[in-house]
Short mmCIF file of C-alpha atoms and ligand atoms in Angstrom, two decimals:
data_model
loop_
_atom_site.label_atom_id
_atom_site.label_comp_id
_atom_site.label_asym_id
_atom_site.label_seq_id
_atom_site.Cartn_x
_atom_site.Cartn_y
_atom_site.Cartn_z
CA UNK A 1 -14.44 18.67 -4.92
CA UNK A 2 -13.23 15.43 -3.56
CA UNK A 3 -9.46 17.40 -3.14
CA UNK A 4 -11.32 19.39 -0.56
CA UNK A 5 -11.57 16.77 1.85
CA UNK A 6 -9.01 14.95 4.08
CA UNK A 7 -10.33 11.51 4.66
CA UNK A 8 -9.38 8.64 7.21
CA UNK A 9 -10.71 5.31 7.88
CA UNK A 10 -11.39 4.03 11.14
CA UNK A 11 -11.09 0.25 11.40
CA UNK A 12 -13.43 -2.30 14.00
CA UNK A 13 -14.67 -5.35 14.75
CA UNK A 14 -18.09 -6.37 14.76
CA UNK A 15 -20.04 -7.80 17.61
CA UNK A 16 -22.28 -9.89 15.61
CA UNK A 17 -24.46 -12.94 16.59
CA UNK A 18 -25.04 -16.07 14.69
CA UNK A 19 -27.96 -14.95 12.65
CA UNK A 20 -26.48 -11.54 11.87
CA UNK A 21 -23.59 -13.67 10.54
CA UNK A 22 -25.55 -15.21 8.18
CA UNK A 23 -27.28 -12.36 7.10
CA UNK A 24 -23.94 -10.25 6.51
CA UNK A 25 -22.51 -13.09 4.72
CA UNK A 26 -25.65 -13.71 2.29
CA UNK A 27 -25.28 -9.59 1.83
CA UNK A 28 -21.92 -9.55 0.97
CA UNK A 29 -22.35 -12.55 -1.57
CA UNK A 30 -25.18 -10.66 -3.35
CA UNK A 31 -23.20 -7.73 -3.22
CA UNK A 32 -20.58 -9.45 -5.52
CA UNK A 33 -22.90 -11.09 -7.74
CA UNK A 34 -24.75 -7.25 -8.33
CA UNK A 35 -21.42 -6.05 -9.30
CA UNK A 36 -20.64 -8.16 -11.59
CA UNK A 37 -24.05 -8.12 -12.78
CA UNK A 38 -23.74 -4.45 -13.89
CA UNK A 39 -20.12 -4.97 -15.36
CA UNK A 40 -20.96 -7.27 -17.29
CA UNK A 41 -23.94 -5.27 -18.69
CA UNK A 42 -21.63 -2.32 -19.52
CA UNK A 43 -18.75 -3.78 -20.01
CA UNK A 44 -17.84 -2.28 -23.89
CA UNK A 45 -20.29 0.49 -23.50
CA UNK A 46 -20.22 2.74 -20.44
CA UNK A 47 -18.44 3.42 -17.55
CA UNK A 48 -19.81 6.70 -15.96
CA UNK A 49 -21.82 5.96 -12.68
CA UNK A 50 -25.03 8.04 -14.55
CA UNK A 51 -24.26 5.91 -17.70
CA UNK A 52 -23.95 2.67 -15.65
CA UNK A 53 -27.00 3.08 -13.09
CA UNK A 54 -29.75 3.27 -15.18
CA UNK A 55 -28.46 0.75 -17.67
CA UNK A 56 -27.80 -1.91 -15.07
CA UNK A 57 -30.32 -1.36 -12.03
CA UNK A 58 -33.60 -3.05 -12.61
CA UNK A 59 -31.44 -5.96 -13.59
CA UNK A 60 -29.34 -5.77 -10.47
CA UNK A 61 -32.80 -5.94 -8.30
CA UNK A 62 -34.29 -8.42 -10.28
CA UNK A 63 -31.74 -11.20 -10.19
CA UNK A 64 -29.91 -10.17 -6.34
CA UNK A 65 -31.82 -9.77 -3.09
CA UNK A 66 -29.46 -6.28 -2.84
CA UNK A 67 -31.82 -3.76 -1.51
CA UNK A 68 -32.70 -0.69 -3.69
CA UNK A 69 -30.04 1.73 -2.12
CA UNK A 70 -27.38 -1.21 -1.87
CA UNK A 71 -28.55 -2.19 -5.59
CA UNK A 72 -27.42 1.82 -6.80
CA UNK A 73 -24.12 1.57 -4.98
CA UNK A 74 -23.48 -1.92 -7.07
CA UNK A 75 -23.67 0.09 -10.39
CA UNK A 76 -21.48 2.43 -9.12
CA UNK A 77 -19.04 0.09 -7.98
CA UNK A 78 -19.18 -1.37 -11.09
CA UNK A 79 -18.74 2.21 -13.05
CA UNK A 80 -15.63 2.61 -10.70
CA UNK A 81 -13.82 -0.73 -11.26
CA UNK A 82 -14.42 -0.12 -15.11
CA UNK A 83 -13.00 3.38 -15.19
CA UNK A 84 -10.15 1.61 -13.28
CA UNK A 85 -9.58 -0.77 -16.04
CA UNK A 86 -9.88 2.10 -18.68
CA UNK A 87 -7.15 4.09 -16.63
CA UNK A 88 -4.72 1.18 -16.75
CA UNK A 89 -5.21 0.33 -19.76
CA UNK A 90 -4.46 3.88 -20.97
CA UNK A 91 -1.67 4.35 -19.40
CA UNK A 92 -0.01 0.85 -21.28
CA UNK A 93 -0.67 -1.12 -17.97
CA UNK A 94 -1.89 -4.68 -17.83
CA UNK A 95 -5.38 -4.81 -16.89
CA UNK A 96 -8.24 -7.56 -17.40
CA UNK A 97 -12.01 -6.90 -16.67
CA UNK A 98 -12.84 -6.52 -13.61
CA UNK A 99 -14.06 -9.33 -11.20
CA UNK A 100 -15.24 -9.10 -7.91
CA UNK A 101 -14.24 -11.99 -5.35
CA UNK A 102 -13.07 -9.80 -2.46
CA UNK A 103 -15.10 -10.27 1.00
CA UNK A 104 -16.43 -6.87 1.03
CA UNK A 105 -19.62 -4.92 0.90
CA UNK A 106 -20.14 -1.08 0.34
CA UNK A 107 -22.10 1.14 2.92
CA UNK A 108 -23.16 4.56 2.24
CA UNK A 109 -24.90 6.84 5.22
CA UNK A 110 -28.02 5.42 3.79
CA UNK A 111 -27.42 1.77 4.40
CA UNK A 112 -25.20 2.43 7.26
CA UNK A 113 -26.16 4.57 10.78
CA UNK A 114 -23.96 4.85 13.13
CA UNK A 115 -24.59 5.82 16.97
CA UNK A 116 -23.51 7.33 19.87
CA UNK A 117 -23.54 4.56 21.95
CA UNK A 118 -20.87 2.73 20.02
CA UNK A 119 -23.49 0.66 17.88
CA UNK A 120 -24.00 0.45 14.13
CA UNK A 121 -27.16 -0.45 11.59
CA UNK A 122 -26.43 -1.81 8.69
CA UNK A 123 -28.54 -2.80 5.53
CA UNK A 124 -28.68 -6.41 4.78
CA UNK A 125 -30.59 -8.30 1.70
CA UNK A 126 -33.33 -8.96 4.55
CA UNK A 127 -33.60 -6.39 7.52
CA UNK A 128 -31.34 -4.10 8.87
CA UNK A 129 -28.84 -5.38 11.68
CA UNK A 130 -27.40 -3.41 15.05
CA UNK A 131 -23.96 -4.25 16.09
CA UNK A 132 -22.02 -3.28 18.53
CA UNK A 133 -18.59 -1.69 17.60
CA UNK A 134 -15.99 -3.86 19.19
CA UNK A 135 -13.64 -1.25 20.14
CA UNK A 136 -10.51 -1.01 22.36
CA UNK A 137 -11.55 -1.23 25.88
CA UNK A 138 -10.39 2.23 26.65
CA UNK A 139 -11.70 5.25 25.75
CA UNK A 140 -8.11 5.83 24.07
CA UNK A 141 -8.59 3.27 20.75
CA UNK A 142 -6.87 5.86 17.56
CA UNK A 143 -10.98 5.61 16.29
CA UNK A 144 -12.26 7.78 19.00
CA UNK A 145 -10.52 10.78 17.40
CA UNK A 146 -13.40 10.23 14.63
CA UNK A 147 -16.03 8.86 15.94
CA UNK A 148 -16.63 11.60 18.80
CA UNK A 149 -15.32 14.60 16.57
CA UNK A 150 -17.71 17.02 15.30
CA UNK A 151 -15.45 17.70 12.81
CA UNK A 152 -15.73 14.83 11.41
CA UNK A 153 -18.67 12.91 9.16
CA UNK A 154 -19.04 9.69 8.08
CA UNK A 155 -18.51 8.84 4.40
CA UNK A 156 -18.16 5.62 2.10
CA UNK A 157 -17.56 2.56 4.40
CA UNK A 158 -16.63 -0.77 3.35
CA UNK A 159 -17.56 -4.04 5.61
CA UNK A 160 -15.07 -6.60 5.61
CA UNK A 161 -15.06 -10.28 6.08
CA UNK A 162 -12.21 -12.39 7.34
CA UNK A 163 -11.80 -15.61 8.97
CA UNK A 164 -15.27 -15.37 10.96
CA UNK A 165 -15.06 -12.06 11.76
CA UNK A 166 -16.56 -8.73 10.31
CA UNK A 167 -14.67 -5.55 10.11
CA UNK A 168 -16.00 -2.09 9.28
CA UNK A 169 -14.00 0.57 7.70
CA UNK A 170 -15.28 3.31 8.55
CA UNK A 171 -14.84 6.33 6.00
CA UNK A 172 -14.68 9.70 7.59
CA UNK A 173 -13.58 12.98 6.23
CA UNK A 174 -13.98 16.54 6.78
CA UNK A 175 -13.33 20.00 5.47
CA UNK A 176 -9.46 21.08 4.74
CA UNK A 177 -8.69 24.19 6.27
CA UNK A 178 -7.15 27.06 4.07
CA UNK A 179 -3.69 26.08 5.25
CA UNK A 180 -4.05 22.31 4.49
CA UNK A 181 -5.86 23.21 0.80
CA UNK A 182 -3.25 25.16 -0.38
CA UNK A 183 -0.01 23.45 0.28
CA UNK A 184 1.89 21.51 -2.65
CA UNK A 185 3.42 18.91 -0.60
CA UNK A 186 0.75 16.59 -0.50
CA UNK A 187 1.58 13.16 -1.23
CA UNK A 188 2.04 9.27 -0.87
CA UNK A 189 5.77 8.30 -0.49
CA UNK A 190 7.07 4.64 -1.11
CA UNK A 191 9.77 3.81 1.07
CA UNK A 192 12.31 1.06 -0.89
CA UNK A 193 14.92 -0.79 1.04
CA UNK A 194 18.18 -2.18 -0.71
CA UNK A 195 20.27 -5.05 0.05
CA UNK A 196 21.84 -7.92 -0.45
CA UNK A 197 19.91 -10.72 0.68
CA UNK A 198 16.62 -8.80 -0.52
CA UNK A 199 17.99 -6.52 -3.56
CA UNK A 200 14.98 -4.09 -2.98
CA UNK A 201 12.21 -4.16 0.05
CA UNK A 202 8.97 -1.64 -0.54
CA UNK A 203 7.31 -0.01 2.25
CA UNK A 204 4.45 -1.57 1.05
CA UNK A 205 6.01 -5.16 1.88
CA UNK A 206 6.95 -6.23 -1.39
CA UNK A 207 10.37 -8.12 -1.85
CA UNK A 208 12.41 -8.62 -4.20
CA UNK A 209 14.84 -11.51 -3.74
CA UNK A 210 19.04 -10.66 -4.25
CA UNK A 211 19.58 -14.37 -4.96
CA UNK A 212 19.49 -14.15 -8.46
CA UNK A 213 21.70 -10.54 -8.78
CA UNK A 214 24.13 -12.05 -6.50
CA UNK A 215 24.66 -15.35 -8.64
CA UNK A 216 24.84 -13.25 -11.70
CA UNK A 217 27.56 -10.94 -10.19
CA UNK A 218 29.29 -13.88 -8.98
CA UNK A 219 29.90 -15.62 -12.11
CA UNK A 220 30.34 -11.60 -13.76
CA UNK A 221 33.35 -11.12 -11.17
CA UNK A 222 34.70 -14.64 -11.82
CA UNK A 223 34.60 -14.59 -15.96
CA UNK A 224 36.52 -11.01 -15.26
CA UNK A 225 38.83 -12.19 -12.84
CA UNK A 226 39.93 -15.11 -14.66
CA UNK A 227 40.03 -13.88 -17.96
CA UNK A 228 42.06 -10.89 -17.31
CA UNK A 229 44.86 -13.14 -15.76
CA UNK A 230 45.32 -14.73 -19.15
CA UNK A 231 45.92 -11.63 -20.85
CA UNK A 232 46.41 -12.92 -24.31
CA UNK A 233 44.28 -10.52 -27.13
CA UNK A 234 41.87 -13.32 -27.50
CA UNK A 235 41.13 -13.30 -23.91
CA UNK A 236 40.31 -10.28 -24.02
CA UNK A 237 37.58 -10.22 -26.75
CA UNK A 238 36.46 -13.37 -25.21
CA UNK A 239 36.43 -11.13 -21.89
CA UNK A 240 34.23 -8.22 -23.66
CA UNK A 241 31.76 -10.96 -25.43
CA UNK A 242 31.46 -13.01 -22.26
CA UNK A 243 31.51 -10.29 -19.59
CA UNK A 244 28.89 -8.99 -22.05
CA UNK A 245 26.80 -11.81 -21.84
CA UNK A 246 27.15 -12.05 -18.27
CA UNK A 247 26.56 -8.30 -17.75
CA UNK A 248 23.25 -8.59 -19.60
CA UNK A 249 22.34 -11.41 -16.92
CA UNK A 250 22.77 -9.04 -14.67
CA UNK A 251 20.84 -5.77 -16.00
CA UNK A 252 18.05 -8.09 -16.95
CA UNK A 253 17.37 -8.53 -13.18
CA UNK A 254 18.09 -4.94 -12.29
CA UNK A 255 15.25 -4.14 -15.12
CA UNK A 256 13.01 -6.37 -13.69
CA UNK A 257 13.09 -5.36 -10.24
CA UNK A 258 13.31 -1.56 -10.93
CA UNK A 259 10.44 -2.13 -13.09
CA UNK A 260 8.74 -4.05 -9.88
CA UNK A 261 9.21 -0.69 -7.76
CA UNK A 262 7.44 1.47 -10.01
CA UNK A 263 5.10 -0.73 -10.76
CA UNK A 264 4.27 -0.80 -7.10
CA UNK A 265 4.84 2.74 -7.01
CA UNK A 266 2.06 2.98 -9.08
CA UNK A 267 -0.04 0.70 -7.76
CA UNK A 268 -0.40 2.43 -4.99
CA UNK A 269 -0.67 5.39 -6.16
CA UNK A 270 2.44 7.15 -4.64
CA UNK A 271 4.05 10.37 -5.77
CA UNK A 272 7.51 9.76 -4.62
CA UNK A 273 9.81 6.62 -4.22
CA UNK A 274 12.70 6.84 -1.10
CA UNK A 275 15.88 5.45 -1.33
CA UNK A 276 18.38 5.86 1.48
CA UNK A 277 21.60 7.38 0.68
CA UNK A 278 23.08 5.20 -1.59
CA UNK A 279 27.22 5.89 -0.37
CA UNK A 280 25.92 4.66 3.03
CA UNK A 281 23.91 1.41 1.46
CA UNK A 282 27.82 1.02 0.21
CA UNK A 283 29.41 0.96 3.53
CA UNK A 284 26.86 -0.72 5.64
CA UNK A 285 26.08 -3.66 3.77
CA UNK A 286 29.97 -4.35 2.64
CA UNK A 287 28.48 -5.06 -0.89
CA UNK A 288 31.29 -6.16 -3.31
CA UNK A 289 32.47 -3.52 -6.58
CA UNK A 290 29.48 -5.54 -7.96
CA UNK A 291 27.02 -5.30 -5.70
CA UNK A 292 27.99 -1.05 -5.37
CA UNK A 293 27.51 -0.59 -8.99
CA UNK A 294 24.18 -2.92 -9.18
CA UNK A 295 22.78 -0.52 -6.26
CA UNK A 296 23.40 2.54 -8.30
CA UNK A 297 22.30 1.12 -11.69
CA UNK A 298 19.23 0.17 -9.96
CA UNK A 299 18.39 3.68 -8.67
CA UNK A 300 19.12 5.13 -11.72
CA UNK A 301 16.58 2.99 -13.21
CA UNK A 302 13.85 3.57 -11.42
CA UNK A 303 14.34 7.04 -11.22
CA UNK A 304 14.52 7.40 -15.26
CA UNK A 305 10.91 5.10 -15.40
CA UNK A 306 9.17 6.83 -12.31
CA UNK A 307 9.78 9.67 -14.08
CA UNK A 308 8.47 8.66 -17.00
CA UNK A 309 5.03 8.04 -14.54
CA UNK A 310 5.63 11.19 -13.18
CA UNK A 311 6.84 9.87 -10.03
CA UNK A 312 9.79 11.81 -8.18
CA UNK A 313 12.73 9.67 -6.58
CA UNK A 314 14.48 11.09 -3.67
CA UNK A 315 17.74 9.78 -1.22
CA UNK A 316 17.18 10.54 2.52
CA UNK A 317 19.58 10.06 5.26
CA UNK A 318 19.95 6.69 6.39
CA UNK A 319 21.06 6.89 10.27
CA UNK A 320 19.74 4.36 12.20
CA UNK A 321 16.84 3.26 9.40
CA UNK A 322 17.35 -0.25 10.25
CA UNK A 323 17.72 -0.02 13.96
CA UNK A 324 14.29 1.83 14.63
CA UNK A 325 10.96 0.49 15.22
CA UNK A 326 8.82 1.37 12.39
CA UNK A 327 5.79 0.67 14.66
CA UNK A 328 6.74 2.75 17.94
CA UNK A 329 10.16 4.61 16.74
CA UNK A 330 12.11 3.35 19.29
CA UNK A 331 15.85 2.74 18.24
CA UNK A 332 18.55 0.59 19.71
CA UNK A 333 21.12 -2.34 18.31
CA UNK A 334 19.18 -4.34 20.98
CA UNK A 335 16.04 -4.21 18.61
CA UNK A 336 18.26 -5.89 15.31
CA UNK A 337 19.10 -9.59 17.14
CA UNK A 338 20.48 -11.39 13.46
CA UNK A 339 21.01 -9.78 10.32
CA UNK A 340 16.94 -10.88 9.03
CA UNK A 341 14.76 -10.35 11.74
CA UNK A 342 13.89 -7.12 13.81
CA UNK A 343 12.43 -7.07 16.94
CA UNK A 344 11.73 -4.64 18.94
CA UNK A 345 12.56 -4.50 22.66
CA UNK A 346 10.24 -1.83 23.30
CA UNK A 347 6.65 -2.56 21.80
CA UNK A 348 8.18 -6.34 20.77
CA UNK A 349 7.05 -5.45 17.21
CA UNK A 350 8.39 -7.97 14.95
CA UNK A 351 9.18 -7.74 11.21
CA UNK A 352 11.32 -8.72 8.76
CA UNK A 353 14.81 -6.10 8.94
CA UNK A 354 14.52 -5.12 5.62
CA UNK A 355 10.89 -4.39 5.70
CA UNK A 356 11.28 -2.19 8.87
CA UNK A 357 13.71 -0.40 7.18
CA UNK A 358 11.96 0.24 4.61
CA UNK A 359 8.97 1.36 6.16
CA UNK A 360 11.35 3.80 8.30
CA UNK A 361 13.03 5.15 5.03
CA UNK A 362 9.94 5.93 3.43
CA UNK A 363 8.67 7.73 7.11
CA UNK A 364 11.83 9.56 7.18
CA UNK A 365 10.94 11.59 3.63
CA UNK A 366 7.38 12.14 4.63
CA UNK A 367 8.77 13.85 7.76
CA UNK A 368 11.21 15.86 6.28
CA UNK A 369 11.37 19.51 7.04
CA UNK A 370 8.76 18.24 9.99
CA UNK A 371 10.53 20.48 12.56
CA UNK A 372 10.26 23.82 10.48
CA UNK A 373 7.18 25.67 11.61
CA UNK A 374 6.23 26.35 8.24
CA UNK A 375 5.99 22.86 6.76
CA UNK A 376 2.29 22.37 6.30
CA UNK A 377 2.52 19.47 3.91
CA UNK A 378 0.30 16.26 4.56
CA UNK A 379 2.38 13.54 3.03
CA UNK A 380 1.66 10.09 3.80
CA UNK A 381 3.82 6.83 3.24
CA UNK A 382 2.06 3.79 1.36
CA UNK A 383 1.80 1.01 3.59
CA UNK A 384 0.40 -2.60 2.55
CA UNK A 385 -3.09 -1.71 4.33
CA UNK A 386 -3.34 1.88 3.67
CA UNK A 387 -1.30 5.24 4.23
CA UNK A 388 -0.19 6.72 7.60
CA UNK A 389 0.77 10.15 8.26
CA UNK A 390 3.35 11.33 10.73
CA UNK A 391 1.09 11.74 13.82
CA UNK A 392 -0.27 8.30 13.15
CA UNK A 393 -3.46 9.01 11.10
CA UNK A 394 -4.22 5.82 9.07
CA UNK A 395 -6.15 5.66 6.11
CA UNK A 396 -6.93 2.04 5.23
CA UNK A 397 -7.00 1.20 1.31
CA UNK A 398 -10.18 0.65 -0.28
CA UNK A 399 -11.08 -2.84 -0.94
CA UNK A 400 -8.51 -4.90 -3.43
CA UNK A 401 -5.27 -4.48 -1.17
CA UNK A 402 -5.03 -7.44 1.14
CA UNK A 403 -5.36 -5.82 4.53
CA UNK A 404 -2.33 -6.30 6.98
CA UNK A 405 -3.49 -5.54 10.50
CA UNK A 406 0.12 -5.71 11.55
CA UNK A 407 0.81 -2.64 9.51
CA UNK A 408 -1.19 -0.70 11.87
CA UNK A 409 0.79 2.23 13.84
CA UNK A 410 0.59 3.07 16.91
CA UNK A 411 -1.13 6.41 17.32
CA UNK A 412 1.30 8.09 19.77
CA UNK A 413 3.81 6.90 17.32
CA UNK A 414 6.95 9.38 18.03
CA UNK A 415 10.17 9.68 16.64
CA UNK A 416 12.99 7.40 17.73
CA UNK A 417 16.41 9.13 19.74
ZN1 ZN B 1 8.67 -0.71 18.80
#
């Protein structure tokens, strides 16, 4: 079973000359055009990879240059992106068929071998190509863990265009031991980041701008304020009909971003959504009555629809979330120059505060417990690009997620003072 497995992706560059180029690029357009090719063929009818395959092949190889194996894995790409649409749409999700325009081509261990000396063939709509793995200089790069394990085997990989380079993800996975297969505490955490200036910040770099809250609140506060000094009992049904109206303005955007989290949430397939501790949100950010009761209205949004998704939100501890490096843990006031930007003065990792906060909230739940010698669990929090565990294992997304090389830890990531 595929819960048997732990998988991880190892990202590199390609080496690849000019004609290799061409023939990755021709590959990968053929590989898009076979893929939509079978959708469209089964589009309304099936959607099982043994439904899909037969239905769709000879088609695929008579109208693409995909080679036979490459042809296969383009019916079962298409199989998976329907089942994806059926899955949304079940669930009362937007969805729309499926297109394919991403840069990307699948490799399986039959169009892909990989070798010891750091060099890869790969199955193209003409021969196969050999390029070499452009990999950190020393022998220290976070993909050597994989690629010189035995414990380790290569899986599912996806090649990647961008700009004018190629990157392979590498799938690798390998057995779970006893321990790791029977713990409950598996799971992909969303780390969410609340504030004024951005009302909520995902771990997965998603913002949500406060402007709009804050203007509401404003004119909220002010219809209050200057009703209640006039007193008179008119005033103060006008105060309950306009406050009303005003107080709608400002749920309406508390609806809409709460629904944005779990929406997120669930697009990336996370178990659990992190706040900080909302009392200290309170007294760091110096938010107005408003502002206090907006952050807890918020939370108890989300937490009624995640739940609804089956989706657990938590509160961790918030010390220091905003003055660590999410990237190498380091934490000092040096690292937090204006109230936006971070930067740290360690690694000189830059981000956007809110976003680094968020990243470290989210990191701070997956850890939890960490120091107990019984905690077994393999959490992981969502990033833009993929999921990283504690010790720095990163498991890229599969194609559809914009990749954000940025987002990439730092292996020997540790824990800040
Ligand atoms: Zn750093």
């Amino acid at each position: 079973m595929a819960n048997d497995y732990l998988r991880r992706t190892a990202i590199t560059r390609l080496e690849v000359t000019d004609e290799q180029r061409d023939l990755l690029e021709e590959t990968i357009s053929e590989w898009k055009r076979g893929c939509q090719l079978a959708t469209d063929m089964a589009w309304g009818t099936c959607n099982a990879k043994s439904d899909v395959q037969p239905l769709a092949y000879d088609t695929v190889r008579e109208q693409t240059d995909l080679g036979s194996q490459h042809a296969i894995l383009a019916t079962h790409q298409a199989a998976q992106a329907i089942t994806g649409y059926l899955e949304r749409r079940s669930k009362g999700k937007k969805a729309s068929k499926p297109t394919f325009t991403a840069p990307t081509v699948k490799y399986d261990t039959r169009t892909m071998t990989l070798f010891g000396d750091d060099t890869v063939s790969l199955s193209t709509t003409e021969n196969r190509v050999r390029c070499e793995l452009a990999l950190p200089d020393a022998d220290d790069g976070y993909q050597r863990q994989y690629l010189d394990s035995d414990e380790w085997s290569v899986t599912e990989s996806t090649l990647t265009a961008r700009d004018d380079d190629y990157f392979l993800h590498i799938g690798f996975r390998r057995h779970k031991t006893d321990t790791e297969r029977n713990t409950a505490e598996d799971g992909t955490v969303l780390g969410v980041d609340l504030g004024i200036e951005n009302l909520a910040v995902t771990s997965t770099a998603s913002f949500f701008s406060g402007r709009e809250l804050s203007h509401n609140l404003r004119e909220f506060e002010k219809v209050r304020a200057g009703l209640q000094q006039t007193g008179t009992r008119s005033a103060h049904r006008t105060l309950e009909q306009s406050s009303g109206r005003e107080l709608r303005y400002v749920r309406d955007v508390l609806h809409r971003a709460s629904n944005a989290i779990v929406t997120e949430a669930l697009r990336f397939e996370c178990d659990v959504i992190a706040f900080e501790d909302l009392t200290h949100i309170r007294d760091q950010t110096g938010a107005s009555w408003g502002h206090k009761w907006a952050f807890r209205t918020l939370y108890e949004q989300v937490a009624y629809k995640a739940e609804a998704e089956g989706i657990a939100v938590k509160q961790v501890g918030s010390a220091y979330t905003s003055k660590r490096c999410a990237e190498c843990g380091f934490t000092a006031d040096e690292n937090r120059p204006t109230r936006n930007d971070f930067r740290c003065v360690k690694c000189e990792s830059e981000a956007n505060a809110d976003y680094n906060a968020a990243k470290n909230i989210g990191m701070r739940y997956v850890r939890r417990g960490q120091q107990s010698s019984r905690r077994t669990g393999d959490s992981q929090l969502a990033l833009k690009s993929g999921t990283v565990t504690p010790s720095g294992d990163f498991t890229a997304h599969p194609e559809g997620f914009d990749a954000e090389f940025m987002d990439k830890p730092h292996p020997q990531s540790t824990e800040g003072a």
